[in-house]
CSV table of C-alpha atoms and ligand atoms in Angstrom, one decimal:
chain,number,residue,atom,x,y,z
A,1,UNK,CA,70.5,15.3,194.2
A,2,UNK,CA,69.3,13.2,191.2
A,3,UNK,CA,72.1,12.6,188.7
A,4,UNK,CA,71.8,14.2,185.3
A,5,UNK,CA,71.1,11.4,182.7
A,6,UNK,CA,73.1,11.9,179.5
A,7,UNK,CA,72.2,10.5,176.1
A,8,UNK,CA,74.9,10.4,173.4
A,9,UNK,CA,73.8,10.6,169.7
A,10,UNK,CA,76.7,9.5,167.4
A,11,UNK,CA,79.2,7.3,169.1
A,12,UNK,CA,82.2,7.8,166.8
A,13,UNK,CA,85.7,9.2,167.2
A,14,UNK,CA,85.1,12.4,169.2
A,15,UNK,CA,82.8,10.8,171.7
A,16,UNK,CA,85.5,8.2,172.6
A,17,UNK,CA,88.2,10.8,172.6
A,18,UNK,CA,86.6,13.7,174.5
A,19,UNK,CA,83.1,13.1,175.9
A,20,UNK,CA,83.3,9.8,177.6
A,21,UNK,CA,86.4,10.7,179.6
A,22,UNK,CA,85.0,14.2,180.2
A,23,UNK,CA,81.7,12.8,181.6
A,24,UNK,CA,83.7,10.4,183.8
A,25,UNK,CA,85.0,13.4,185.7
A,26,UNK,CA,81.4,14.5,186.6
A,27,UNK,CA,79.9,12.9,189.6
A,28,UNK,CA,76.6,14.9,188.9
A,29,UNK,CA,76.2,13.1,185.6
A,30,UNK,CA,75.4,9.5,184.6
A,31,UNK,CA,75.5,8.1,181.1
A,32,UNK,CA,72.0,6.8,180.4
A,33,UNK,CA,71.6,5.9,176.7
A,34,UNK,CA,73.5,5.7,173.4
A,35,UNK,CA,72.4,6.1,169.8
A,36,UNK,CA,74.3,5.4,166.5
A,37,UNK,CA,72.9,4.5,163.1
A,38,UNK,CA,75.9,2.2,162.6
A,39,UNK,CA,75.2,-1.1,164.6
A,40,UNK,CA,78.9,-2.0,164.8
A,41,UNK,CA,79.8,1.4,166.3
A,42,UNK,CA,76.8,1.2,168.7
A,43,UNK,CA,77.7,-2.3,169.9
A,44,UNK,CA,81.3,-1.2,170.5
A,45,UNK,CA,80.2,1.8,172.5
A,46,UNK,CA,77.7,-0.3,174.5
A,47,UNK,CA,80.4,-2.8,175.4
A,48,UNK,CA,82.9,-0.1,176.3
A,49,UNK,CA,80.5,1.8,178.6
A,50,UNK,CA,78.2,-1.0,179.8
A,51,UNK,CA,75.2,1.0,178.7
A,52,UNK,CA,72.4,-1.3,177.4
A,53,UNK,CA,69.8,1.4,176.5
A,54,UNK,CA,70.9,1.6,172.9
A,55,UNK,CA,69.1,3.1,169.9
A,56,UNK,CA,69.6,3.1,166.2
A,57,UNK,CA,67.4,6.2,165.9
A,58,UNK,CA,67.7,9.4,168.0
A,59,UNK,CA,63.9,9.6,168.5
A,60,UNK,CA,64.1,6.5,170.7
A,61,UNK,CA,66.8,8.0,172.8
A,62,UNK,CA,64.9,11.3,173.2
A,63,UNK,CA,61.9,9.4,174.4
A,64,UNK,CA,63.8,8.0,177.4
A,65,UNK,CA,62.6,9.7,180.6
A,66,UNK,CA,66.0,9.3,182.3
A,67,UNK,CA,67.8,11.3,179.5
A,68,UNK,CA,68.0,14.9,180.7
A,69,UNK,CA,70.7,16.1,178.4
A,70,UNK,CA,72.0,15.1,175.0
A,71,UNK,CA,75.5,15.2,173.4
A,72,UNK,CA,75.2,15.4,169.6
A,73,UNK,CA,78.3,14.1,167.8
A,74,UNK,CA,77.0,13.1,164.4
A,75,UNK,CA,78.1,14.4,161.0
A,76,UNK,CA,77.2,18.1,160.7
A,77,UNK,CA,74.1,17.6,158.5
A,78,UNK,CA,72.1,16.0,161.3
A,79,UNK,CA,73.1,18.4,164.1
A,80,UNK,CA,70.1,20.8,163.6
A,81,UNK,CA,67.3,18.2,163.3
A,82,UNK,CA,68.6,16.2,166.3
A,83,UNK,CA,69.2,19.4,168.4
A,84,UNK,CA,65.7,20.8,167.6
A,85,UNK,CA,64.1,17.5,168.5
A,86,UNK,CA,66.1,17.2,171.7
A,87,UNK,CA,65.1,20.8,172.7
A,88,UNK,CA,61.5,20.1,171.9
A,89,UNK,CA,61.7,17.1,174.3
A,90,UNK,CA,63.1,19.5,177.0
A,91,UNK,CA,66.7,18.2,177.0
A,92,UNK,CA,69.8,20.3,177.5
A,93,UNK,CA,72.1,20.0,174.4
A,94,UNK,CA,75.9,20.0,173.9
A,95,UNK,CA,76.4,20.0,170.1
A,96,UNK,CA,79.6,19.3,168.3
A,97,UNK,CA,81.0,22.0,166.0
A,98,UNK,CA,80.1,23.3,163.5
A,99,UNK,CA,76.6,23.3,165.1
A,100,UNK,CA,74.8,23.5,161.8
A,101,UNK,CA,75.0,23.5,158.1
A,102,UNK,CA,74.5,27.3,157.9
A,103,UNK,CA,73.7,30.4,159.9
A,104,UNK,CA,69.9,30.1,159.5
A,105,UNK,CA,69.9,26.6,161.0
A,106,UNK,CA,72.2,27.7,163.9
A,107,UNK,CA,69.9,30.7,164.7
A,108,UNK,CA,66.9,28.4,164.7
A,109,UNK,CA,68.7,26.1,167.2
A,110,UNK,CA,69.7,29.1,169.4
A,111,UNK,CA,66.1,30.5,169.4
A,112,UNK,CA,64.5,27.2,170.2
A,113,UNK,CA,66.9,26.5,173.1
A,114,UNK,CA,66.5,30.0,174.6
A,115,UNK,CA,62.7,29.7,174.3
A,116,UNK,CA,62.6,26.2,176.0
A,117,UNK,CA,65.1,27.5,178.7
A,118,UNK,CA,67.4,24.5,178.2
A,119,UNK,CA,71.2,24.8,178.5
A,120,UNK,CA,72.9,24.9,175.1
A,121,UNK,CA,76.6,24.5,174.3
A,122,UNK,CA,78.9,24.5,171.3
A,123,UNK,CA,81.9,22.1,171.4
A,124,UNK,CA,84.6,24.7,170.7
A,125,UNK,CA,87.0,22.5,172.5
A,126,UNK,CA,90.1,24.6,172.1
A,127,UNK,CA,88.7,27.4,174.3
A,128,UNK,CA,89.5,24.9,177.1
A,129,UNK,CA,93.3,24.8,176.4
A,130,UNK,CA,94.9,26.5,179.4
A,131,UNK,CA,97.0,28.8,177.3
A,132,UNK,CA,94.0,30.0,175.2
A,133,UNK,CA,91.9,30.6,178.4
A,134,UNK,CA,94.8,32.7,179.8
A,135,UNK,CA,95.3,34.5,176.5
A,136,UNK,CA,91.6,35.5,176.5
A,137,UNK,CA,92.0,36.8,180.1
A,138,UNK,CA,95.1,38.8,179.2
A,139,UNK,CA,93.5,40.4,176.2
A,140,UNK,CA,90.3,41.3,178.0
A,141,UNK,CA,92.2,42.7,181.0
A,142,UNK,CA,94.1,45.2,178.7
A,143,UNK,CA,97.5,43.5,179.1
A,144,UNK,CA,98.4,44.2,175.4
A,145,UNK,CA,96.4,47.4,175.1
A,146,UNK,CA,94.3,48.0,172.0
A,147,UNK,CA,94.3,44.9,169.8
A,148,UNK,CA,95.6,45.7,166.2
A,149,UNK,CA,96.0,42.3,164.6
A,150,UNK,CA,94.6,38.7,165.0
A,151,UNK,CA,96.4,35.9,163.2
A,152,UNK,CA,95.6,32.2,163.1
A,153,UNK,CA,97.3,29.5,161.1
A,154,UNK,CA,96.2,25.8,161.3
A,155,UNK,CA,98.4,23.6,159.1
A,156,UNK,CA,98.1,19.8,158.9
A,157,UNK,CA,99.1,17.1,156.4
A,158,UNK,CA,96.1,14.8,155.9
A,159,UNK,CA,97.5,14.0,152.4
A,160,UNK,CA,95.1,12.3,150.0
A,161,UNK,CA,93.5,9.9,152.5
A,162,UNK,CA,89.8,9.5,152.5
A,163,UNK,CA,88.0,11.5,155.3
A,164,UNK,CA,84.5,9.9,155.0
A,165,UNK,CA,81.6,12.3,155.5
A,166,UNK,CA,84.0,15.2,155.9
A,167,UNK,CA,84.7,15.2,152.1
A,168,UNK,CA,81.0,15.3,151.1
A,169,UNK,CA,79.3,18.7,150.9
A,170,UNK,CA,75.8,17.5,151.7
A,171,UNK,CA,77.0,15.8,154.9
A,172,UNK,CA,79.5,18.4,156.1
A,173,UNK,CA,78.4,21.8,154.7
A,174,UNK,CA,82.0,22.9,154.2
A,175,UNK,CA,85.4,21.3,154.3
A,176,UNK,CA,88.5,22.7,156.0
A,177,UNK,CA,86.4,25.8,156.9
A,178,UNK,CA,83.9,24.0,159.2
A,179,UNK,CA,86.2,21.2,160.2
A,180,UNK,CA,89.2,23.2,161.4
A,181,UNK,CA,88.8,26.9,160.8
A,182,UNK,CA,85.5,27.1,162.8
A,183,UNK,CA,87.5,26.7,166.0
A,184,UNK,CA,89.8,29.5,165.0
A,185,UNK,CA,87.0,31.8,164.0
A,186,UNK,CA,85.8,31.2,167.6
A,187,UNK,CA,89.4,32.2,168.8
A,188,UNK,CA,88.9,35.5,166.9
A,189,UNK,CA,85.5,36.2,168.5
A,190,UNK,CA,86.8,35.2,171.9
A,191,UNK,CA,89.9,37.3,171.8
A,192,UNK,CA,88.9,40.4,169.8
A,193,UNK,CA,85.1,40.4,169.4
A,194,UNK,CA,82.6,40.1,166.6
A,195,UNK,CA,84.0,40.0,163.0
A,196,UNK,CA,82.2,42.6,160.9
A,197,UNK,CA,83.3,41.7,157.3
A,198,UNK,CA,85.4,39.2,155.5
A,199,UNK,CA,87.0,38.4,152.1
A,200,UNK,CA,87.9,34.8,151.7
A,201,UNK,CA,89.0,32.1,149.3
A,202,UNK,CA,88.8,28.3,149.3
A,203,UNK,CA,90.6,25.7,147.2
A,204,UNK,CA,90.1,22.0,146.6
A,205,UNK,CA,93.2,20.4,145.2
A,206,UNK,CA,92.0,16.8,145.5
A,207,UNK,CA,88.7,15.8,143.7
A,208,UNK,CA,89.3,12.2,144.8
A,209,UNK,CA,90.5,11.0,148.2
A,210,UNK,CA,91.4,7.3,148.0
A,211,UNK,CA,89.1,7.0,145.0
A,212,UNK,CA,86.2,8.6,146.8
A,213,UNK,CA,84.8,11.9,145.3
A,214,UNK,CA,85.5,15.0,147.4
A,215,UNK,CA,83.4,18.1,146.7
A,216,UNK,CA,84.8,20.3,149.5
A,217,UNK,CA,87.8,22.6,150.0
A,218,UNK,CA,91.1,21.4,151.4
A,219,UNK,CA,92.3,24.9,152.1
A,220,UNK,CA,90.7,28.2,153.2
A,221,UNK,CA,91.9,31.7,154.0
A,222,UNK,CA,90.0,34.7,155.4
A,223,UNK,CA,91.0,38.3,155.7
A,224,UNK,CA,88.7,39.9,158.3
A,225,UNK,CA,87.9,43.2,159.9
A,226,UNK,CA,86.5,43.3,163.4
A,227,UNK,CA,83.6,45.5,164.4
A,228,UNK,CA,84.2,48.5,166.6
A,229,UNK,CA,88.0,48.5,167.0
A,230,UNK,CA,88.9,48.1,163.3
A,231,UNK,CA,91.4,45.3,164.3
A,232,UNK,CA,92.5,43.1,161.4
A,233,UNK,CA,92.3,39.3,161.1
A,234,UNK,CA,94.2,36.9,158.9
A,235,UNK,CA,93.2,33.2,159.2
A,236,UNK,CA,94.5,30.2,157.1
A,237,UNK,CA,93.8,26.5,157.4
A,238,UNK,CA,94.9,23.6,155.3
A,239,UNK,CA,94.7,19.8,155.2
A,240,UNK,CA,97.5,19.7,152.6
A,241,UNK,CA,100.5,21.3,154.4
A,242,UNK,CA,102.8,18.5,153.4
A,243,UNK,CA,105.1,17.2,156.2
A,244,UNK,CA,103.4,19.1,159.0
A,245,UNK,CA,101.8,16.0,160.6
A,246,UNK,CA,98.3,16.1,162.0
A,247,UNK,CA,96.4,16.4,165.2
A,248,UNK,CA,97.3,18.4,168.3
A,249,UNK,CA,101.1,18.2,167.6
A,250,UNK,CA,100.8,20.0,164.2
A,251,UNK,CA,100.7,23.8,163.7
A,252,UNK,CA,97.9,25.6,165.4
A,253,UNK,CA,99.2,29.1,165.8
A,254,UNK,CA,97.4,32.1,167.1
A,255,UNK,CA,98.8,35.6,167.7
A,256,UNK,CA,97.3,38.9,168.8
A,257,UNK,CA,99.4,42.1,168.5
A,258,UNK,CA,98.2,45.1,170.5
A,259,UNK,CA,99.4,48.6,171.3
A,260,UNK,CA,101.2,47.4,174.5
A,261,UNK,CA,102.3,43.9,173.5
A,262,UNK,CA,102.0,40.7,171.6
A,263,UNK,CA,100.7,37.2,172.7
A,264,UNK,CA,101.4,34.0,170.8
A,265,UNK,CA,99.5,30.7,171.4
A,266,UNK,CA,100.7,27.4,170.0
A,267,UNK,CA,98.5,24.3,170.7
A,268,UNK,CA,101.5,22.1,170.8
A,269,UNK,CA,102.6,24.0,174.0
A,270,UNK,CA,99.2,24.1,175.8
A,271,UNK,CA,100.7,25.3,179.1
A,272,UNK,CA,102.7,28.3,177.8
A,273,UNK,CA,102.2,31.6,175.9
A,274,UNK,CA,105.0,33.6,174.2
A,275,UNK,CA,104.8,37.2,175.3
A,276,UNK,CA,106.5,40.4,174.2
A,277,UNK,CA,105.7,43.9,175.7
A,278,UNK,CA,106.1,47.3,174.1
A,279,UNK,CA,109.8,48.2,174.0
A,280,UNK,CA,111.0,44.6,173.8
A,281,UNK,CA,112.1,43.0,170.5
A,282,UNK,CA,111.6,39.2,171.1
A,283,UNK,CA,109.0,36.9,172.5
A,284,UNK,CA,109.5,35.3,176.0
A,285,UNK,CA,108.0,31.8,176.7
A,286,UNK,CA,105.9,32.2,179.8
A,287,UNK,CA,104.2,29.4,181.8
A,288,UNK,CA,100.4,29.6,182.3
A,289,UNK,CA,99.7,30.6,185.9
A,290,UNK,CA,98.2,27.9,188.2
A,291,UNK,CA,94.7,29.3,188.3
A,292,UNK,CA,94.3,28.9,184.5
A,293,UNK,CA,95.6,25.3,184.3
A,294,UNK,CA,92.0,23.9,184.4
A,295,UNK,CA,88.5,25.2,183.8
A,296,UNK,CA,86.7,26.7,186.9
A,297,UNK,CA,84.9,23.9,188.7
A,298,UNK,CA,86.9,21.1,187.0
A,299,UNK,CA,88.0,18.4,189.5
A,300,UNK,CA,90.8,17.5,187.1
A,301,UNK,CA,94.4,17.4,188.5
A,302,UNK,CA,96.3,19.5,185.9
A,303,UNK,CA,99.5,17.7,186.7
A,304,UNK,CA,98.1,14.3,185.6
A,305,UNK,CA,97.9,13.0,182.1
A,306,UNK,CA,99.0,14.4,178.7
A,307,UNK,CA,98.2,18.2,178.7
A,308,UNK,CA,97.5,18.0,175.0
A,309,UNK,CA,94.6,15.7,175.7
A,310,UNK,CA,93.2,16.3,179.2
A,311,UNK,CA,92.0,19.9,178.7
A,312,UNK,CA,89.3,18.5,176.4
A,313,UNK,CA,87.6,16.9,179.4
A,314,UNK,CA,86.9,20.3,180.9
A,315,UNK,CA,84.4,20.9,178.1
A,316,UNK,CA,82.0,18.2,179.4
A,317,UNK,CA,82.6,19.5,183.0
A,318,UNK,CA,81.5,22.9,181.8
A,319,UNK,CA,78.3,21.5,180.3
A,320,UNK,CA,77.3,19.6,183.4
A,321,UNK,CA,78.3,22.5,185.8
A,322,UNK,CA,76.1,24.9,183.8
A,323,UNK,CA,73.1,22.5,184.1
A,324,UNK,CA,73.7,22.1,187.8
A,325,UNK,CA,74.1,25.9,188.4
A,326,UNK,CA,71.3,26.8,186.0
A,327,UNK,CA,73.5,29.3,184.1
A,328,UNK,CA,74.5,29.7,180.4
A,329,UNK,CA,77.1,27.4,179.1
A,330,UNK,CA,80.4,28.8,177.8
A,331,UNK,CA,80.6,28.6,174.8
A,332,UNK,CA,76.9,28.5,173.9
A,333,UNK,CA,74.9,28.2,170.7
A,334,UNK,CA,75.3,32.0,170.5
A,335,UNK,CA,79.0,31.4,169.9
A,336,UNK,CA,78.3,28.6,167.5
A,337,UNK,CA,75.9,30.7,165.5
A,338,UNK,CA,78.2,33.7,165.2
A,339,UNK,CA,81.0,31.5,163.9
A,340,UNK,CA,78.5,30.0,161.4
A,341,UNK,CA,77.6,33.5,160.2
A,342,UNK,CA,81.3,34.1,159.4
A,343,UNK,CA,81.5,30.7,157.7
A,344,UNK,CA,78.5,31.5,155.5
A,345,UNK,CA,80.0,34.9,154.7
A,346,UNK,CA,83.4,33.3,153.8
A,347,UNK,CA,81.8,30.8,151.4
A,348,UNK,CA,79.8,33.6,149.8
A,349,UNK,CA,82.9,35.8,149.5
A,350,UNK,CA,84.9,33.0,147.9
A,351,UNK,CA,82.1,32.3,145.4
A,352,UNK,CA,81.5,35.9,144.5
A,353,UNK,CA,85.1,37.1,145.0
A,354,UNK,CA,84.2,40.1,147.1
A,355,UNK,CA,84.0,41.5,150.7
A,356,UNK,CA,80.9,40.3,152.6
A,357,UNK,CA,79.4,41.9,155.7
A,358,UNK,CA,78.4,39.7,158.6
A,359,UNK,CA,74.8,40.1,159.7
A,360,UNK,CA,74.6,41.6,163.2
B,401,NAD,N1,85.3,19.6,169.0
B,401,NAD,C1,86.3,19.0,168.3
B,401,NAD,O1,87.4,19.2,168.5
B,401,NAD,C2,85.9,17.9,167.3
B,401,NAD,C3,86.8,17.0,166.8
B,401,NAD,C4,86.4,16.0,165.9
B,401,NAD,C5,85.1,16.0,165.5
B,401,NAD,N2,84.2,17.0,165.9
B,401,NAD,C6,82.8,17.0,165.4
B,401,NAD,O2,82.1,15.9,165.9
B,401,NAD,C7,81.2,15.4,165.0
B,401,NAD,C8,81.4,14.0,164.8
B,401,NAD,O3,82.7,13.8,164.3
B,401,NAD,P1,83.5,12.4,164.5
B,401,NAD,O4,84.9,12.6,164.1
B,401,NAD,O5,83.2,11.8,165.8
B,401,NAD,O6,82.8,11.5,163.3
B,401,NAD,P2,82.6,10.0,163.2
B,401,NAD,O7,82.3,9.7,161.8
B,401,NAD,O8,83.8,9.3,163.9
B,401,NAD,O9,81.4,9.6,164.1
B,401,NAD,C9,80.1,10.0,163.8
B,401,NAD,C10,79.1,8.9,164.2
B,401,NAD,O10,77.8,9.4,164.0
B,401,NAD,C11,77.0,8.3,163.5
B,401,NAD,N3,75.8,8.8,162.9
B,401,NAD,C12,75.7,9.4,161.7
B,401,NAD,N4,74.4,9.9,161.5
B,401,NAD,C13,73.7,9.6,162.6
B,401,NAD,C14,72.4,9.8,163.0
B,401,NAD,N5,71.5,10.5,162.3
B,401,NAD,N6,72.0,9.4,164.3
B,401,NAD,C15,72.9,8.8,165.1
B,401,NAD,N7,74.2,8.5,164.7
B,401,NAD,C16,74.6,8.9,163.5
B,401,NAD,C17,77.9,7.5,162.6
B,401,NAD,O11,77.5,6.2,162.4
B,401,NAD,C18,79.3,7.7,163.4
B,401,NAD,O12,79.5,6.5,164.2
B,401,NAD,C19,81.3,16.3,163.8
B,401,NAD,O13,80.4,17.4,163.8
B,401,NAD,C20,82.7,16.9,163.9
B,401,NAD,O14,82.9,18.1,163.2
B,401,NAD,C21,84.6,17.9,166.7
């Protein structure tokens, strides 16, 4: 079978960290072309990968006949135009989160991809953490009964350092909300189901980061109600939790309390859940069973490498397997769009200081 040719648009941090090692696990895929508007980044990526088909504009990459699928890893503002052009050129698309600047853009991407019958995927990377995958299975199988409460807390200390395009509204759309909380909104949808309404607040403490203006929030909190089961959600995320560190070792806490038990996920322990059942009064650390240690179809050896890093590679495996098997990707643009609907509602709620319903 012909290998799937992959084009990467935006060759910065996340491509080097997640996508290149992920693609390296996929014998069915072959890196074919690279694009970045920054010539230094592009040259470095070309040297690192040995790929000589390099472009400073995505239109050039999309015109390559041997590019069958595209990974979009640019700042958020360019996700929708690049994705729509890729879909129009008949390419499958894996797009970084948040997939768009707002819900309307995300819906347009979803509709175009469905119409063109190409695979579409949102890079909600933390679904691939073994403990989160197992947690979703346990909740769906009824292990904790009727879910009452969803709770998520993402605390990092990014201090006052400059964060580039991430601190500029016209490039990022939102600050901590899109950057960090979008993944946790996806946890909520994955574990409990659609969020029906939210009330939210945001705060920017730093107007300048290393002398560069910031016009986006450093902190966000959402109070949510889920549709159907009336479960409650409380979500908080901050870049200014002093002393908490940053990255995968800092606080990423997620808890679901149900009528029959409680499950607690902590990213820093990716191979373990803490579990309590009805009648008990403390949580028990419980290892993730073998069948959840890697994503279905992943050739990865779960015993090899740093478990806080290697789960990320299963995301690209899922994209490639979905193309080969001609089935929907998990998570898809549908998941990206519904997270975006909640993000839009949270920003509106914070602005107008009121509950906001999520469009169905
Ligand atoms: N899934 C995750 O866990 C995760 C983690 C980090 C970042 N991200 C997402 O990945 C995306 C990129 O983040 P990053 O940290 O890699 O950023 P980055 O700044 O390190 O890299 C972005 C690259 O895109 C290039 N670029 C900008 N506009 C472009 C355009 N129009 N065409 C081609 N290249 C362009 C820049 O020159 C830069 O090299 C963002 O959407 C971010 O939210 C996701």
